[in-house]
CSV table of C-alpha atoms in Angstrom, one decimal:
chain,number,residue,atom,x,y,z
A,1366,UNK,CA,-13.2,76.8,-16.4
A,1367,UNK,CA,-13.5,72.9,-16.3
A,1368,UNK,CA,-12.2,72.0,-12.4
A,1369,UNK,CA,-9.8,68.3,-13.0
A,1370,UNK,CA,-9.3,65.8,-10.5
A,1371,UNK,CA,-5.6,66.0,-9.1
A,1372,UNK,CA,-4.5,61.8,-10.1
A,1373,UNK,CA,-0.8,60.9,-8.4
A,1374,UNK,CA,0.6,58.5,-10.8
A,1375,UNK,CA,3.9,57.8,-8.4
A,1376,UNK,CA,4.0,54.5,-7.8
A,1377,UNK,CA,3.7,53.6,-4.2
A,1378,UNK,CA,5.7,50.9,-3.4
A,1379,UNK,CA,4.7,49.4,-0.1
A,1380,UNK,CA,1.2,49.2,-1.7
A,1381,UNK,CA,2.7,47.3,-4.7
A,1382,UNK,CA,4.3,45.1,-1.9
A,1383,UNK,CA,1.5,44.3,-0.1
A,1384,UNK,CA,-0.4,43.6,-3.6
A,1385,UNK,CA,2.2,41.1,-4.5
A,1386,UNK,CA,2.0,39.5,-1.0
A,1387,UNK,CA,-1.3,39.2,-1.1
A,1388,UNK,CA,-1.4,37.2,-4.7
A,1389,UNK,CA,1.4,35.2,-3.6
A,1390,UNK,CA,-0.2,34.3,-0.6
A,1391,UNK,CA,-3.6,33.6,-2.3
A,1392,UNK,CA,-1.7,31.4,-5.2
A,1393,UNK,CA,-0.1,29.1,-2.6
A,1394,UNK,CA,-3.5,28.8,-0.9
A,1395,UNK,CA,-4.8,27.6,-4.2
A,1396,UNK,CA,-2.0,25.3,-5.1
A,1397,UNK,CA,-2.2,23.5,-1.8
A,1398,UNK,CA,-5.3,23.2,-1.7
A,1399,UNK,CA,-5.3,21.7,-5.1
A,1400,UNK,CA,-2.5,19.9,-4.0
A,1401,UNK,CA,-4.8,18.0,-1.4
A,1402,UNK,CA,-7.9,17.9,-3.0
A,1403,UNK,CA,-8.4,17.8,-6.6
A,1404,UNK,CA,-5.1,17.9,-8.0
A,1405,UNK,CA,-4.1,14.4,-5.3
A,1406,UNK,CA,-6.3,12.1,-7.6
A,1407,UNK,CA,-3.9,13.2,-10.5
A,1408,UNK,CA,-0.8,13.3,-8.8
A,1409,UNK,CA,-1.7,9.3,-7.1
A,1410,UNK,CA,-2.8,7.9,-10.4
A,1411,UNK,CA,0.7,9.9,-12.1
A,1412,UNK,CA,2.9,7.7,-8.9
A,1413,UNK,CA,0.8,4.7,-10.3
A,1414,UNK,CA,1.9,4.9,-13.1
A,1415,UNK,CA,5.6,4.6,-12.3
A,1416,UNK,CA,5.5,1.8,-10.3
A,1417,UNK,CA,6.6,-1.6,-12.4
A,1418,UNK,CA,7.9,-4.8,-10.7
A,1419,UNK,CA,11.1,-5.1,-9.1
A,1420,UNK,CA,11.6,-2.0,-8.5
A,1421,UNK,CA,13.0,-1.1,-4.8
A,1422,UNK,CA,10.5,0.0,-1.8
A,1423,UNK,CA,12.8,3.0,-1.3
A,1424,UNK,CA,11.5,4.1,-4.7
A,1425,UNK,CA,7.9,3.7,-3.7
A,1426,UNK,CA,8.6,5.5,-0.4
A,1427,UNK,CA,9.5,8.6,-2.3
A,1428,UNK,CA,6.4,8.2,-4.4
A,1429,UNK,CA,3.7,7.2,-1.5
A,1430,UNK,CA,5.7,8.3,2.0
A,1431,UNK,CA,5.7,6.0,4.7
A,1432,UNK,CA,3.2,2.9,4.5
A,1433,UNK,CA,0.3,2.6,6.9
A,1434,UNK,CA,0.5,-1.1,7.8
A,1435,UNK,CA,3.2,-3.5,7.3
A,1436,UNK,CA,3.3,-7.4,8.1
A,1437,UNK,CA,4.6,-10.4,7.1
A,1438,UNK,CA,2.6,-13.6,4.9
A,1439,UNK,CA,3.9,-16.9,3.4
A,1440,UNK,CA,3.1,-17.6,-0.1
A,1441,UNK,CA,4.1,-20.4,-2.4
A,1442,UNK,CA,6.2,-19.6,-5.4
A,1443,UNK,CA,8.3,-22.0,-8.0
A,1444,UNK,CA,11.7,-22.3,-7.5
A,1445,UNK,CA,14.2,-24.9,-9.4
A,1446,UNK,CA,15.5,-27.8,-7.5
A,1447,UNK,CA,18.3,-30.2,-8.2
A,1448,UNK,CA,18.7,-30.9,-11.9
A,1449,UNK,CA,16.7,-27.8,-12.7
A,1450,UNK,CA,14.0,-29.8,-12.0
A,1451,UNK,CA,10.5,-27.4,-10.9
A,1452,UNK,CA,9.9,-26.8,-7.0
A,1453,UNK,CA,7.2,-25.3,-5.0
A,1454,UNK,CA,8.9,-23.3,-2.0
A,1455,UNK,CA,7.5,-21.5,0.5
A,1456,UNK,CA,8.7,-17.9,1.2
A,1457,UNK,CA,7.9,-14.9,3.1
A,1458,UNK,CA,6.8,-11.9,1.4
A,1459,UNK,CA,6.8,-8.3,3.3
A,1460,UNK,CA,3.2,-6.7,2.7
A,1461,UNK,CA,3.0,-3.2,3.2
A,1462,UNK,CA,-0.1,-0.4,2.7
A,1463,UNK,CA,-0.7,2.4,1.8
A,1464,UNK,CA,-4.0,4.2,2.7
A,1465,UNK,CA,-4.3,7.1,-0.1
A,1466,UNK,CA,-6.6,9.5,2.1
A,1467,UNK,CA,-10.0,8.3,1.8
A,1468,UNK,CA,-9.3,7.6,-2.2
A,1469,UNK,CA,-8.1,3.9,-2.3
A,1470,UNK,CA,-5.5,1.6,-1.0
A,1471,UNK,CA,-2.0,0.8,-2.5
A,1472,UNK,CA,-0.4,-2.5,-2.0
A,1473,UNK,CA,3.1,-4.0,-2.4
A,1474,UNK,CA,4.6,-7.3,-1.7
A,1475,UNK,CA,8.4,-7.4,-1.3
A,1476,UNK,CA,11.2,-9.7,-1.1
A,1477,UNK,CA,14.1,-10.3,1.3
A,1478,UNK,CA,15.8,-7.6,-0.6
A,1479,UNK,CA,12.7,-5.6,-0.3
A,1480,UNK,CA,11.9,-5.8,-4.0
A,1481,UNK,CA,8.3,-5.7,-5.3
A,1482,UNK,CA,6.9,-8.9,-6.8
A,1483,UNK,CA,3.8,-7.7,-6.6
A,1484,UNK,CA,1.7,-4.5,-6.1
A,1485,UNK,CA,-2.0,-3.1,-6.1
A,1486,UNK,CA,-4.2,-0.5,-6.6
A,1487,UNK,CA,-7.7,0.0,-5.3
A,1488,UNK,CA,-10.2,2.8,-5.4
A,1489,UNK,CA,-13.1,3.1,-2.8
A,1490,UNK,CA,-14.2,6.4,-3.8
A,1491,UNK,CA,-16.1,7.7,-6.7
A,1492,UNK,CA,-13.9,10.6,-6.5
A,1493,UNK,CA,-11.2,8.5,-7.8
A,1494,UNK,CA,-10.9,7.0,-11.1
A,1495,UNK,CA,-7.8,6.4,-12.6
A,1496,UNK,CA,-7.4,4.9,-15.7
A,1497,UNK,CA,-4.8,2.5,-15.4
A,1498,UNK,CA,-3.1,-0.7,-17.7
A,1499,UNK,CA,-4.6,-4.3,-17.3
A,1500,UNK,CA,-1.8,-5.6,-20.2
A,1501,UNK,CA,-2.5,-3.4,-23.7
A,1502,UNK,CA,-6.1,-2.6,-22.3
A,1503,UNK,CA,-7.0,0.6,-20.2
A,1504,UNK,CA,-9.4,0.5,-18.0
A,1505,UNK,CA,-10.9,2.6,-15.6
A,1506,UNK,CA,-11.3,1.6,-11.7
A,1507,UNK,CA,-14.7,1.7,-10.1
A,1508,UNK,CA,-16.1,2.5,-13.5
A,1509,UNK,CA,-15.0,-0.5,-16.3
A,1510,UNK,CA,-17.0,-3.5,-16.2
A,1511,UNK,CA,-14.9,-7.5,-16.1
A,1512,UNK,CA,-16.6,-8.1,-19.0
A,1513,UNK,CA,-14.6,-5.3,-21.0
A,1514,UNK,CA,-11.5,-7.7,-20.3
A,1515,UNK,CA,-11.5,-11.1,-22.5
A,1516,UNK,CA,-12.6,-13.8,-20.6
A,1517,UNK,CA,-10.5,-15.9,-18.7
A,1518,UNK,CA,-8.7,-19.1,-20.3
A,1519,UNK,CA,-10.3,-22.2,-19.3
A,1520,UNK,CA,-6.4,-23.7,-18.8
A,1521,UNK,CA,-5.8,-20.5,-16.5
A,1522,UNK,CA,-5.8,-20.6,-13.0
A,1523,UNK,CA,-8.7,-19.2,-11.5
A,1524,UNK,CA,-11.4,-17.2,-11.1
A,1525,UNK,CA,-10.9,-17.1,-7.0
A,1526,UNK,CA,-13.9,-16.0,-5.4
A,1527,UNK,CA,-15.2,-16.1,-2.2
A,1528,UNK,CA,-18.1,-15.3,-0.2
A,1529,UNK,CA,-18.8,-15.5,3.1
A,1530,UNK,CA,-21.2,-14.0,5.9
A,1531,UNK,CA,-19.2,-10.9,6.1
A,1532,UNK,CA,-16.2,-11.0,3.8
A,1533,UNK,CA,-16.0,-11.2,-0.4
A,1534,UNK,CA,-13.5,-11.1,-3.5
A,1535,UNK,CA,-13.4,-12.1,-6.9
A,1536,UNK,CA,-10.2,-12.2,-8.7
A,1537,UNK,CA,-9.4,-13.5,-12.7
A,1538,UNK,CA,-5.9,-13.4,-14.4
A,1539,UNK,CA,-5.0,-12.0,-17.6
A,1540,UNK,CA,-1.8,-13.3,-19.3
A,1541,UNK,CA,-1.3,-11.3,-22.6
A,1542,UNK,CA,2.8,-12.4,-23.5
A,1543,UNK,CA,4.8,-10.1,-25.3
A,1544,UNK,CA,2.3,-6.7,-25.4
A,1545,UNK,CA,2.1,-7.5,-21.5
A,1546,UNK,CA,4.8,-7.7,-21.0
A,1547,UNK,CA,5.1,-11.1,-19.7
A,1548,UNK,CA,3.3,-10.3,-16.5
A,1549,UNK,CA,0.5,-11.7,-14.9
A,1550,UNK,CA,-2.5,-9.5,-14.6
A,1551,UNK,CA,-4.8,-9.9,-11.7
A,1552,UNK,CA,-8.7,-7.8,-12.3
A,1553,UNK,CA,-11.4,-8.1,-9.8
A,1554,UNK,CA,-13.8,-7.0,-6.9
A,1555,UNK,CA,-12.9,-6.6,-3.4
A,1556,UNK,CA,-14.5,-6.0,-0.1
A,1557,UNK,CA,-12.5,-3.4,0.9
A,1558,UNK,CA,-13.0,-1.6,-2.8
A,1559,UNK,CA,-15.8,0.7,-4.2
A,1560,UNK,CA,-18.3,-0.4,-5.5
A,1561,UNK,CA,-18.3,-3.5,-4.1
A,1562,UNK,CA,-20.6,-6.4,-6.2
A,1563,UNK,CA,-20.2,-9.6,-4.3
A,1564,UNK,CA,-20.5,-12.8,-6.3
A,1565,UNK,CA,-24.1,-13.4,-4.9
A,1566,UNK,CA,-24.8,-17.4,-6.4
A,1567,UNK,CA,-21.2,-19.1,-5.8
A,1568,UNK,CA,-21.7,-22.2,-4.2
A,1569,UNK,CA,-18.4,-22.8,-2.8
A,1570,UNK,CA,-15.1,-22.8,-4.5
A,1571,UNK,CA,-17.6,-23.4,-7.9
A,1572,UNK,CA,-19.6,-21.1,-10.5
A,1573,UNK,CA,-20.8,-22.3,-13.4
A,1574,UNK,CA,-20.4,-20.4,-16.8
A,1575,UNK,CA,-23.3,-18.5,-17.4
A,1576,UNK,CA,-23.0,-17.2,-14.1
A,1577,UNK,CA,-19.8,-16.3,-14.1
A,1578,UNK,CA,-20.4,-14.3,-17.4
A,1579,UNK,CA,-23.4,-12.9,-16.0
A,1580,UNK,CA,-21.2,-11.7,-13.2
A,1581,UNK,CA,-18.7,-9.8,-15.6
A,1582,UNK,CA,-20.7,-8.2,-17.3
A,1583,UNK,CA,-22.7,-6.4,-14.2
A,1584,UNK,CA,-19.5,-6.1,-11.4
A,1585,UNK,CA,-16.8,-3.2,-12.3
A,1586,UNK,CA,-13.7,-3.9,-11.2
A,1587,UNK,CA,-12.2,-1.8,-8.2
A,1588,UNK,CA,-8.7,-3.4,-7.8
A,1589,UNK,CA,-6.1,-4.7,-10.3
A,1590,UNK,CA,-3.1,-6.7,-9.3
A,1591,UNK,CA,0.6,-6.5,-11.5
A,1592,UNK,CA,2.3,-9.7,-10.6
A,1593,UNK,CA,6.0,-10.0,-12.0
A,1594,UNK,CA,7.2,-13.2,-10.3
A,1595,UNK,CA,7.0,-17.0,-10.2
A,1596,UNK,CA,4.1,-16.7,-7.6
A,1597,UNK,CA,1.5,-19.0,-7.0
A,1598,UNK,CA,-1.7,-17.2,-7.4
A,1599,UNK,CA,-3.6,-19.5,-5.2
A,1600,UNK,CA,-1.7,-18.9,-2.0
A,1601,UNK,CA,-2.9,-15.4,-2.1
A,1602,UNK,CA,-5.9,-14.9,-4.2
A,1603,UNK,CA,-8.6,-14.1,-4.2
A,1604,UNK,CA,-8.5,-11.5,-1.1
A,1605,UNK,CA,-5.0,-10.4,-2.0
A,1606,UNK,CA,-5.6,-8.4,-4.5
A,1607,UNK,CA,-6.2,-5.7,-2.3
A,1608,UNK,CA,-6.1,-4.7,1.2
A,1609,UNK,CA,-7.0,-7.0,4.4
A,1610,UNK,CA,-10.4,-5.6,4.7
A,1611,UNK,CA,-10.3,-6.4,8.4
A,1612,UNK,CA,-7.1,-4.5,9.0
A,1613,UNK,CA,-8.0,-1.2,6.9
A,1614,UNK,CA,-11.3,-0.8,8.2
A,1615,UNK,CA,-10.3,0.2,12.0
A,1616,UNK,CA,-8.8,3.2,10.5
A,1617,UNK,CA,-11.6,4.2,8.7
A,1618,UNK,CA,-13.5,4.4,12.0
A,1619,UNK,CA,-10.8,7.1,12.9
A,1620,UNK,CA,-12.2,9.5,10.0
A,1621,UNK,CA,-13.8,12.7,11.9
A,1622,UNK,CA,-16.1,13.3,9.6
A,1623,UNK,CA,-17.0,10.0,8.9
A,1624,UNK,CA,-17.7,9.2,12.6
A,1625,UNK,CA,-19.7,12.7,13.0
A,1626,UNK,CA,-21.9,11.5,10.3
A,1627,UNK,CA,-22.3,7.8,10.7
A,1628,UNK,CA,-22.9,8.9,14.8
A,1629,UNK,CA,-25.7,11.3,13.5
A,1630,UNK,CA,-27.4,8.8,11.0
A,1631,UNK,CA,-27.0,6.1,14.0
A,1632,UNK,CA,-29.1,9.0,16.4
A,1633,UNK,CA,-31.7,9.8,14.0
A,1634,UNK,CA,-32.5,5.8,13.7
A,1635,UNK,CA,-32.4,5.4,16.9
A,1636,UNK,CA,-35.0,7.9,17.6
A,1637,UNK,CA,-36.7,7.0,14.4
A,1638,UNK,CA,-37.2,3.4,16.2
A,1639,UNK,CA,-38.4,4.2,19.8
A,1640,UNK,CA,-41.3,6.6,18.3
A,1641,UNK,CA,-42.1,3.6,16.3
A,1642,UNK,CA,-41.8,0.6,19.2
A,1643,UNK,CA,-44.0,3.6,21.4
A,1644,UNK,CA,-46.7,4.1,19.0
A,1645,UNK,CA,-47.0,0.3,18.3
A,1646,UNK,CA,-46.9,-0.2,22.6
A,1647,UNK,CA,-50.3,-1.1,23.7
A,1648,UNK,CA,-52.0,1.7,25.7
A,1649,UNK,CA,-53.1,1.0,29.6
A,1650,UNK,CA,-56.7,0.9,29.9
A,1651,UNK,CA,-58.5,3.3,32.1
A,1652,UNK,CA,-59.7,2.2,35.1
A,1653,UNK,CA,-63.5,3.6,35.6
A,1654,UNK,CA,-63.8,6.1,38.3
C-alpha cells in the first residue's frame, strides 16, 4: 500500500494577503527608486522637451519644482522707438536655476510677466545624456562634438569665448529660419558643464579660423541655449548659456558624498606629501662618541 502525502489546497487567505503586500511593497520600492535614479534622467530630458519660449514659469514649476537660485541681470534687447524706428533698451530679466540632482543645470530667463525669453540646459554628468534639438539637428549633450553643427556665419554674431585664470565659455549661434523655427540657437562649452574643453589659444576677444575649427571639432558641447526674443546676445554671452559657475559651485560643496570623498583624496595627499618632504629632509649627522 503506497502511503500519500496529505496536500491542503484551501486557500489561506491571510497568507495570500501578506504575499500581495509584500509584491506591492517591493514594486513601489522599485518604482521609486527608479524614479530617483535611473528612470530621473528620462523623466528630465521628457520635461525638456516641453519647455518652448514664452511659456509661463508656473508651467516650468510644475515640470522642475521650485528653482534653486533666483536673481535679477540687465540685458540689452531691441525695442522700436518713435516712427518705428529700431532701439536698444535696457531691461531686466529674472534668472532663475534649477539644480537637477547632480545631473545638470536648468536655466530660464523671464520677463516682467514672468515669461521665458530664454532657457538652458546643461549636463555635468556622464550619467546624463539627453538628446535634445539644436534647430532640425539632434544632438546629444556631453557626447556631440561643435563641429557636428554647421559652422557659424561669418555675418553672425559671435563666437563669445572667454578664458580666464579660473573661469571659461564658448558660445556660437545657429539661426536655421523656418525648420527652426525662427529662434536663435545658442551651442557651446561651459565651465560649470561636463566635460569641460576650455578654448586653450584665444588671445583675447580673437581666434583665428583654423583654430576655431580645430576647436569644434575636439570640444563637445555640454550646454545649448533656445532664445525666442529680440535679445542682444552680447549682453549675456558667452557665460550665459549656462549657470553662474561661481554661484552653483557652493552647493556642490554641500554634496555628502562628494565631500567624504574629495576629504579622503585631500588626506591621502596630504600624507602622500609629508612622507615625501621627510624622506627628502636631510638627516642630522652623528656626533662621534
Amino acid at each position: 500500500m503506497t502511503f500519500l502525502p496529505v496536500i491542503d489546497t484551501k486557500l489561506n487567505v491571510w497568507t495570500l494577503a501578506a504575499v500581495l503586500t509584500a509584491l506591492y511593497t517591493l514594486l513601489c520600492l522599485v518604482r521609486e527608486w527608479w524614479r530617483t535614479r535611473l528612470g530621473k534622467r528620462r523623466q528630465l530630458a521628457k520635461a525638456y522637451r516641453r519647455m518652448a519660449p514664452l511659456v509661463r514659469h508656473d508651467y516650468v514649476k510644475s515640470l522642475f519644482g521650485e528653482p534653486a537660485w533666483e536673481h535679477e541681470q540687465g540685458v540689452k534687447k531691441y525695442g522700436a522707438g518713435e516712427d518705428d524706428e529700431v532701439v536698444l533698451t535696457d531691461i531686466g530679466l529674472t534668472v532663475r536655476t534649477w539644480p537637477l540632482g547632480t545631473l545638470g543645470y536648468l536655466v530660464t530667463w523671464c520677463d516682467e510677466h514672468d515669461s521665458v525669453l530664454m532657457y538652458s540646459l546643461t549636463t555635468r554628468s556622464r550619467l546624463f545624456r539627453p538628446r535634445v534639438a539644436v534647430g532640425p539637428h539632434r544632438v546629444t549633450l556631453g557626447r556631440t562634438r561643435l563641429a557636428s553643427l554647421p559652422a557659424p556665419r561669418p555675418d553672425a554674431e559671435g563666437p563669445w569665448l572667454a578664458l580666464g585664470a579660473r573661469r571659461f565659455s564658448y558660445a556660437e549661434q545657429h539661426y536655421f529660419g523656418n525648420p527652426g523655427g525662427y529662434l536663435h540657437w545658442v551651442a557651446g562649452v561651459s565651465d560649470a558643464g561636463s566635460p569641460a574643453l576650455p578654448p586653450i589659444g584665444c588671445e583675447g576677444d580673437g581666434w583665428g579660423p583654423e583654430d576655431l575649427a580645430e576647436y569644434r571639432r575636439g570640444a563637445r558641447l555640454n550646454s545649448v541655449l533656445v532664445v525666442g526674443s529680440t535679445m542682444i546676445l552680447d549682453s549675456v554671452l558667452p557665460y550665459g548659456i549656462a549657470p553662474d559657475y561661481n554661484r552653483v559651485r557652493l552647493l556642490e560643496l554641500r554634496h555628502p558624498a562628494r565631500v567624504a570623498l574629495a576629504s579622503r583624496i585631500w588626506a591621502i595627499r596630504h600624507a602622500v606629501l609629508r612622507r615625501q618632504v621627510h624622506r627628502l629632509r636631510p638627516k642630522p649627522e652623528q656626533s662621534p662618541e
